[in-house]
């Protein structure tokens, strides 16, 4: 687990409500965005406090016949396609389901994007995330502009 490796207990499941949660899902999308806008990295789902806990709770949110890795991956990609400003970016993301300590987890390998990528909010606003000192940070317009100039391309 390095600074470009993010671990999340779930993708959409909220343990308190035991239901799918847009807030949990948004944190997932924001973290993917921060890796795309930074140096790339990995996001692992199914880890709690560094220990593999698996995908059981997220899979419970699917209909019985669809509780499998293919459907899980399809849902991940659909959410990213709908929530990121570059809709085809998810095809560059590699998703695997390794088994560790007898549970399956989800590992996503996120490349560095060649262009800035934004998270589209439910009000159709766009938010820009990066990682600073291993933490997720949302940049405001001024900082965004400086970051984009420094990390993406030369703008006159």
JSON list of C-alpha atoms in Angstrom, two decimals:
[
{"chain": "A", "resi": 1, "resn": "UNK", "atom": "CA", "xyz": [0.00, 0.00, 0.00]},
{"chain": "A", "resi": 2, "resn": "UNK", "atom": "CA", "xyz": [1.82, 3.11, -1.25]},
{"chain": "A", "resi": 3, "resn": "UNK", "atom": "CA", "xyz": [0.67, 6.71, -1.49]},
{"chain": "A", "resi": 4, "resn": "UNK", "atom": "CA", "xyz": [-1.03, 5.96, -4.79]},
{"chain": "A", "resi": 5, "resn": "UNK", "atom": "CA", "xyz": [-2.94, 3.00, -3.40]},
{"chain": "A", "resi": 6, "resn": "UNK", "atom": "CA", "xyz": [-6.33, 3.77, -1.92]},
{"chain": "A", "resi": 7, "resn": "UNK", "atom": "CA", "xyz": [-8.28, 1.18, 0.04]},
{"chain": "A", "resi": 8, "resn": "UNK", "atom": "CA", "xyz": [-12.04, 1.36, 0.52]},
{"chain": "A", "resi": 9, "resn": "UNK", "atom": "CA", "xyz": [-14.26, -1.02, 2.50]},
{"chain": "A", "resi": 10, "resn": "UNK", "atom": "CA", "xyz": [-17.05, -0.81, -0.12]},
{"chain": "A", "resi": 11, "resn": "UNK", "atom": "CA", "xyz": [-17.99, 0.72, -3.44]},
{"chain": "A", "resi": 12, "resn": "UNK", "atom": "CA", "xyz": [-21.64, 1.63, -2.71]},
{"chain": "A", "resi": 13, "resn": "UNK", "atom": "CA", "xyz": [-22.64, -0.19, 0.48]},
{"chain": "A", "resi": 14, "resn": "UNK", "atom": "CA", "xyz": [-23.16, 1.84, 3.65]},
{"chain": "A", "resi": 15, "resn": "UNK", "atom": "CA", "xyz": [-22.67, -0.41, 6.71]},
{"chain": "A", "resi": 16, "resn": "UNK", "atom": "CA", "xyz": [-24.83, 1.87, 8.92]},
{"chain": "A", "resi": 17, "resn": "UNK", "atom": "CA", "xyz": [-27.91, 1.83, 6.67]},
{"chain": "A", "resi": 18, "resn": "UNK", "atom": "CA", "xyz": [-27.10, -1.53, 5.02]},
{"chain": "A", "resi": 19, "resn": "UNK", "atom": "CA", "xyz": [-28.08, -0.01, 1.69]},
{"chain": "A", "resi": 20, "resn": "UNK", "atom": "CA", "xyz": [-26.52, 1.49, -1.41]},
{"chain": "A", "resi": 21, "resn": "UNK", "atom": "CA", "xyz": [-25.38, 5.00, -0.62]},
{"chain": "A", "resi": 22, "resn": "UNK", "atom": "CA", "xyz": [-24.73, 7.79, -3.14]},
{"chain": "A", "resi": 23, "resn": "UNK", "atom": "CA", "xyz": [-22.28, 9.40, -0.70]},
{"chain": "A", "resi": 24, "resn": "UNK", "atom": "CA", "xyz": [-20.14, 6.26, -0.46]},
{"chain": "A", "resi": 25, "resn": "UNK", "atom": "CA", "xyz": [-20.31, 5.94, -4.25]},
{"chain": "A", "resi": 26, "resn": "UNK", "atom": "CA", "xyz": [-19.30, 9.59, -4.71]},
{"chain": "A", "resi": 27, "resn": "UNK", "atom": "CA", "xyz": [-16.23, 9.16, -2.47]},
{"chain": "A", "resi": 28, "resn": "UNK", "atom": "CA", "xyz": [-15.25, 6.23, -4.69]},
{"chain": "A", "resi": 29, "resn": "UNK", "atom": "CA", "xyz": [-15.61, 8.36, -7.86]},
{"chain": "A", "resi": 30, "resn": "UNK", "atom": "CA", "xyz": [-13.75, 11.32, -6.27]},
{"chain": "A", "resi": 31, "resn": "UNK", "atom": "CA", "xyz": [-10.84, 9.02, -5.39]},
{"chain": "A", "resi": 32, "resn": "UNK", "atom": "CA", "xyz": [-10.66, 7.59, -8.93]},
{"chain": "A", "resi": 33, "resn": "UNK", "atom": "CA", "xyz": [-10.67, 11.18, -10.24]},
{"chain": "A", "resi": 34, "resn": "UNK", "atom": "CA", "xyz": [-7.79, 12.14, -7.93]},
{"chain": "A", "resi": 35, "resn": "UNK", "atom": "CA", "xyz": [-5.68, 9.25, -9.29]},
{"chain": "A", "resi": 36, "resn": "UNK", "atom": "CA", "xyz": [-6.50, 10.09, -12.93]},
{"chain": "A", "resi": 37, "resn": "UNK", "atom": "CA", "xyz": [-5.51, 13.74, -12.34]},
{"chain": "A", "resi": 38, "resn": "UNK", "atom": "CA", "xyz": [-2.38, 12.75, -10.42]},
{"chain": "A", "resi": 39, "resn": "UNK", "atom": "CA", "xyz": [0.15, 10.06, -11.20]},
{"chain": "A", "resi": 40, "resn": "UNK", "atom": "CA", "xyz": [-2.30, 7.17, -11.53]},
{"chain": "A", "resi": 41, "resn": "UNK", "atom": "CA", "xyz": [-2.40, 4.37, -8.99]},
{"chain": "A", "resi": 42, "resn": "UNK", "atom": "CA", "xyz": [-4.61, 1.64, -7.62]},
{"chain": "A", "resi": 43, "resn": "UNK", "atom": "CA", "xyz": [-7.92, 1.62, -5.78]},
{"chain": "A", "resi": 44, "resn": "UNK", "atom": "CA", "xyz": [-8.76, -1.50, -3.83]},
{"chain": "A", "resi": 45, "resn": "UNK", "atom": "CA", "xyz": [-12.30, -2.27, -2.70]},
{"chain": "A", "resi": 46, "resn": "UNK", "atom": "CA", "xyz": [-12.99, -4.73, 0.07]},
{"chain": "A", "resi": 47, "resn": "UNK", "atom": "CA", "xyz": [-10.43, -3.57, 2.66]},
{"chain": "A", "resi": 48, "resn": "UNK", "atom": "CA", "xyz": [-11.22, -2.24, 6.12]},
{"chain": "A", "resi": 49, "resn": "UNK", "atom": "CA", "xyz": [-8.34, -0.78, 8.14]},
{"chain": "A", "resi": 50, "resn": "UNK", "atom": "CA", "xyz": [-5.86, -2.46, 5.78]},
{"chain": "A", "resi": 51, "resn": "UNK", "atom": "CA", "xyz": [-7.41, -5.91, 6.19]},
{"chain": "A", "resi": 52, "resn": "UNK", "atom": "CA", "xyz": [-9.20, -7.70, 3.35]},
{"chain": "A", "resi": 53, "resn": "UNK", "atom": "CA", "xyz": [-12.92, -7.92, 4.19]},
{"chain": "A", "resi": 54, "resn": "UNK", "atom": "CA", "xyz": [-14.19, -8.81, 0.71]},
{"chain": "A", "resi": 55, "resn": "UNK", "atom": "CA", "xyz": [-17.02, -7.67, -1.52]},
{"chain": "A", "resi": 56, "resn": "UNK", "atom": "CA", "xyz": [-19.93, -9.46, 0.22]},
{"chain": "A", "resi": 57, "resn": "UNK", "atom": "CA", "xyz": [-21.81, -6.33, 1.26]},
{"chain": "A", "resi": 58, "resn": "UNK", "atom": "CA", "xyz": [-21.52, -4.65, -2.14]},
{"chain": "A", "resi": 59, "resn": "UNK", "atom": "CA", "xyz": [-22.60, -7.86, -3.90]},
{"chain": "A", "resi": 60, "resn": "UNK", "atom": "CA", "xyz": [-25.67, -8.09, -1.62]},
{"chain": "A", "resi": 61, "resn": "UNK", "atom": "CA", "xyz": [-26.94, -4.93, -3.36]},
{"chain": "A", "resi": 62, "resn": "UNK", "atom": "CA", "xyz": [-27.30, -6.85, -6.65]},
{"chain": "A", "resi": 63, "resn": "UNK", "atom": "CA", "xyz": [-30.20, -9.16, -7.51]},
{"chain": "A", "resi": 64, "resn": "UNK", "atom": "CA", "xyz": [-29.36, -12.78, -6.56]},
{"chain": "A", "resi": 65, "resn": "UNK", "atom": "CA", "xyz": [-28.54, -13.91, -10.11]},
{"chain": "A", "resi": 66, "resn": "UNK", "atom": "CA", "xyz": [-26.25, -10.93, -10.64]},
{"chain": "A", "resi": 67, "resn": "UNK", "atom": "CA", "xyz": [-24.02, -11.29, -7.56]},
{"chain": "A", "resi": 68, "resn": "UNK", "atom": "CA", "xyz": [-20.82, -11.89, -9.48]},
{"chain": "A", "resi": 69, "resn": "UNK", "atom": "CA", "xyz": [-17.62, -10.12, -10.47]},
{"chain": "A", "resi": 70, "resn": "UNK", "atom": "CA", "xyz": [-18.81, -9.43, -14.05]},
{"chain": "A", "resi": 71, "resn": "UNK", "atom": "CA", "xyz": [-21.87, -7.52, -12.81]},
{"chain": "A", "resi": 72, "resn": "UNK", "atom": "CA", "xyz": [-19.77, -5.75, -10.17]},
{"chain": "A", "resi": 73, "resn": "UNK", "atom": "CA", "xyz": [-17.28, -4.60, -12.80]},
{"chain": "A", "resi": 74, "resn": "UNK", "atom": "CA", "xyz": [-20.11, -3.56, -15.15]},
{"chain": "A", "resi": 75, "resn": "UNK", "atom": "CA", "xyz": [-21.60, -1.39, -12.38]},
{"chain": "A", "resi": 76, "resn": "UNK", "atom": "CA", "xyz": [-18.21, 0.17, -11.55]},
{"chain": "A", "resi": 77, "resn": "UNK", "atom": "CA", "xyz": [-17.62, 1.09, -15.17]},
{"chain": "A", "resi": 78, "resn": "UNK", "atom": "CA", "xyz": [-21.18, 2.40, -15.64]},
{"chain": "A", "resi": 79, "resn": "UNK", "atom": "CA", "xyz": [-20.84, 4.70, -12.61]},
{"chain": "A", "resi": 80, "resn": "UNK", "atom": "CA", "xyz": [-17.48, 6.01, -13.82]},
{"chain": "A", "resi": 81, "resn": "UNK", "atom": "CA", "xyz": [-18.81, 6.53, -17.34]},
{"chain": "A", "resi": 82, "resn": "UNK", "atom": "CA", "xyz": [-21.75, 8.56, -15.99]},
{"chain": "A", "resi": 83, "resn": "UNK", "atom": "CA", "xyz": [-19.90, 10.49, -13.29]},
{"chain": "A", "resi": 84, "resn": "UNK", "atom": "CA", "xyz": [-16.59, 11.47, -14.94]},
{"chain": "A", "resi": 85, "resn": "UNK", "atom": "CA", "xyz": [-16.24, 14.25, -17.51]},
{"chain": "A", "resi": 86, "resn": "UNK", "atom": "CA", "xyz": [-14.34, 11.96, -19.91]},
{"chain": "A", "resi": 87, "resn": "UNK", "atom": "CA", "xyz": [-16.91, 9.22, -20.44]},
{"chain": "A", "resi": 88, "resn": "UNK", "atom": "CA", "xyz": [-14.62, 6.72, -22.18]},
{"chain": "A", "resi": 89, "resn": "UNK", "atom": "CA", "xyz": [-11.86, 6.96, -19.56]},
{"chain": "A", "resi": 90, "resn": "UNK", "atom": "CA", "xyz": [-13.04, 3.84, -17.74]},
{"chain": "A", "resi": 91, "resn": "UNK", "atom": "CA", "xyz": [-11.90, 1.65, -20.63]},
{"chain": "A", "resi": 92, "resn": "UNK", "atom": "CA", "xyz": [-8.30, 2.54, -19.66]},
{"chain": "A", "resi": 93, "resn": "UNK", "atom": "CA", "xyz": [-8.91, 1.30, -16.12]},
{"chain": "A", "resi": 94, "resn": "UNK", "atom": "CA", "xyz": [-7.94, -2.33, -15.49]},
{"chain": "A", "resi": 95, "resn": "UNK", "atom": "CA", "xyz": [-10.12, -4.18, -12.98]},
{"chain": "A", "resi": 96, "resn": "UNK", "atom": "CA", "xyz": [-9.20, -7.50, -11.36]},
{"chain": "A", "resi": 97, "resn": "UNK", "atom": "CA", "xyz": [-10.66, -9.60, -8.54]},
{"chain": "A", "resi": 98, "resn": "UNK", "atom": "CA", "xyz": [-7.78, -11.25, -6.69]},
{"chain": "A", "resi": 99, "resn": "UNK", "atom": "CA", "xyz": [-8.43, -13.60, -3.81]},
{"chain": "A", "resi": 100, "resn": "UNK", "atom": "CA", "xyz": [-6.57, -12.64, -0.65]},
{"chain": "A", "resi": 101, "resn": "UNK", "atom": "CA", "xyz": [-6.90, -14.29, 2.77]},
{"chain": "A", "resi": 102, "resn": "UNK", "atom": "CA", "xyz": [-9.78, -16.41, 1.38]},
{"chain": "A", "resi": 103, "resn": "UNK", "atom": "CA", "xyz": [-11.92, -13.43, 0.29]},
{"chain": "A", "resi": 104, "resn": "UNK", "atom": "CA", "xyz": [-12.23, -11.77, -3.09]},
{"chain": "A", "resi": 105, "resn": "UNK", "atom": "CA", "xyz": [-11.39, -8.07, -3.33]},
{"chain": "A", "resi": 106, "resn": "UNK", "atom": "CA", "xyz": [-11.53, -5.70, -6.28]},
{"chain": "A", "resi": 107, "resn": "UNK", "atom": "CA", "xyz": [-8.40, -4.04, -7.53]},
{"chain": "A", "resi": 108, "resn": "UNK", "atom": "CA", "xyz": [-8.56, -1.20, -10.03]},
{"chain": "A", "resi": 109, "resn": "UNK", "atom": "CA", "xyz": [-5.47, 0.06, -11.80]},
{"chain": "A", "resi": 110, "resn": "UNK", "atom": "CA", "xyz": [-5.91, 3.68, -12.80]},
{"chain": "A", "resi": 111, "resn": "UNK", "atom": "CA", "xyz": [-3.58, 5.29, -15.35]},
{"chain": "A", "resi": 112, "resn": "UNK", "atom": "CA", "xyz": [-2.53, 8.95, -15.21]},
{"chain": "A", "resi": 113, "resn": "UNK", "atom": "CA", "xyz": [-4.87, 10.84, -17.52]},
{"chain": "A", "resi": 114, "resn": "UNK", "atom": "CA", "xyz": [-3.38, 13.00, -20.28]},
{"chain": "A", "resi": 115, "resn": "UNK", "atom": "CA", "xyz": [-6.17, 15.56, -19.80]},
{"chain": "A", "resi": 116, "resn": "UNK", "atom": "CA", "xyz": [-7.91, 16.95, -16.70]},
{"chain": "A", "resi": 117, "resn": "UNK", "atom": "CA", "xyz": [-10.87, 14.82, -15.58]},
{"chain": "A", "resi": 118, "resn": "UNK", "atom": "CA", "xyz": [-13.78, 16.19, -13.53]},
{"chain": "A", "resi": 119, "resn": "UNK", "atom": "CA", "xyz": [-16.42, 14.56, -11.37]},
{"chain": "A", "resi": 120, "resn": "UNK", "atom": "CA", "xyz": [-19.93, 15.49, -12.51]},
{"chain": "A", "resi": 121, "resn": "UNK", "atom": "CA", "xyz": [-22.17, 16.15, -9.50]},
{"chain": "A", "resi": 122, "resn": "UNK", "atom": "CA", "xyz": [-25.90, 15.57, -9.36]},
{"chain": "A", "resi": 123, "resn": "UNK", "atom": "CA", "xyz": [-26.46, 19.31, -10.05]},
{"chain": "A", "resi": 124, "resn": "UNK", "atom": "CA", "xyz": [-24.28, 18.86, -13.17]},
{"chain": "A", "resi": 125, "resn": "UNK", "atom": "CA", "xyz": [-21.48, 20.89, -11.58]},
{"chain": "A", "resi": 126, "resn": "UNK", "atom": "CA", "xyz": [-17.92, 19.72, -12.12]},
{"chain": "A", "resi": 127, "resn": "UNK", "atom": "CA", "xyz": [-15.49, 19.06, -9.29]},
{"chain": "A", "resi": 128, "resn": "UNK", "atom": "CA", "xyz": [-11.75, 18.50, -9.65]},
{"chain": "A", "resi": 129, "resn": "UNK", "atom": "CA", "xyz": [-9.89, 16.18, -7.28]},
{"chain": "A", "resi": 130, "resn": "UNK", "atom": "CA", "xyz": [-6.21, 15.50, -6.71]},
{"chain": "A", "resi": 131, "resn": "UNK", "atom": "CA", "xyz": [-4.13, 13.77, -4.04]},
{"chain": "A", "resi": 132, "resn": "UNK", "atom": "CA", "xyz": [-1.94, 15.81, -1.71]},
{"chain": "A", "resi": 133, "resn": "UNK", "atom": "CA", "xyz": [0.19, 13.97, 0.86]},
{"chain": "A", "resi": 134, "resn": "UNK", "atom": "CA", "xyz": [-1.81, 10.80, 0.28]},
{"chain": "A", "resi": 135, "resn": "UNK", "atom": "CA", "xyz": [-5.14, 12.55, 0.93]},
{"chain": "A", "resi": 136, "resn": "UNK", "atom": "CA", "xyz": [-8.08, 13.34, -1.34]},
{"chain": "A", "resi": 137, "resn": "UNK", "atom": "CA", "xyz": [-8.31, 17.09, -2.01]},
{"chain": "A", "resi": 138, "resn": "UNK", "atom": "CA", "xyz": [-10.88, 19.03, -4.01]},
{"chain": "A", "resi": 139, "resn": "UNK", "atom": "CA", "xyz": [-9.35, 22.05, -5.73]},
{"chain": "A", "resi": 140, "resn": "UNK", "atom": "CA", "xyz": [-11.22, 25.31, -6.17]},
{"chain": "A", "resi": 141, "resn": "UNK", "atom": "CA", "xyz": [-11.13, 27.11, -9.55]},
{"chain": "A", "resi": 142, "resn": "UNK", "atom": "CA", "xyz": [-7.92, 29.11, -8.96]},
{"chain": "A", "resi": 143, "resn": "UNK", "atom": "CA", "xyz": [-5.91, 26.16, -7.62]},
{"chain": "A", "resi": 144, "resn": "UNK", "atom": "CA", "xyz": [-7.38, 23.94, -10.34]},
{"chain": "A", "resi": 145, "resn": "UNK", "atom": "CA", "xyz": [-6.14, 26.23, -13.04]},
{"chain": "A", "resi": 146, "resn": "UNK", "atom": "CA", "xyz": [-2.61, 26.31, -11.56]},
{"chain": "A", "resi": 147, "resn": "UNK", "atom": "CA", "xyz": [-2.59, 22.52, -11.11]},
{"chain": "A", "resi": 148, "resn": "UNK", "atom": "CA", "xyz": [-3.76, 21.91, -14.69]},
{"chain": "A", "resi": 149, "resn": "UNK", "atom": "CA", "xyz": [-1.09, 24.25, -16.10]},
{"chain": "A", "resi": 150, "resn": "UNK", "atom": "CA", "xyz": [1.59, 22.46, -14.10]},
{"chain": "A", "resi": 151, "resn": "UNK", "atom": "CA", "xyz": [0.46, 18.87, -14.65]},
{"chain": "A", "resi": 152, "resn": "UNK", "atom": "CA", "xyz": [-1.22, 18.67, -18.03]},
{"chain": "A", "resi": 153, "resn": "UNK", "atom": "CA", "xyz": [-0.17, 21.08, -20.75]},
{"chain": "A", "resi": 154, "resn": "UNK", "atom": "CA", "xyz": [1.17, 24.49, -21.45]},
{"chain": "A", "resi": 155, "resn": "UNK", "atom": "CA", "xyz": [-1.65, 27.02, -21.69]},
{"chain": "A", "resi": 156, "resn": "UNK", "atom": "CA", "xyz": [-0.87, 30.52, -22.97]}
]
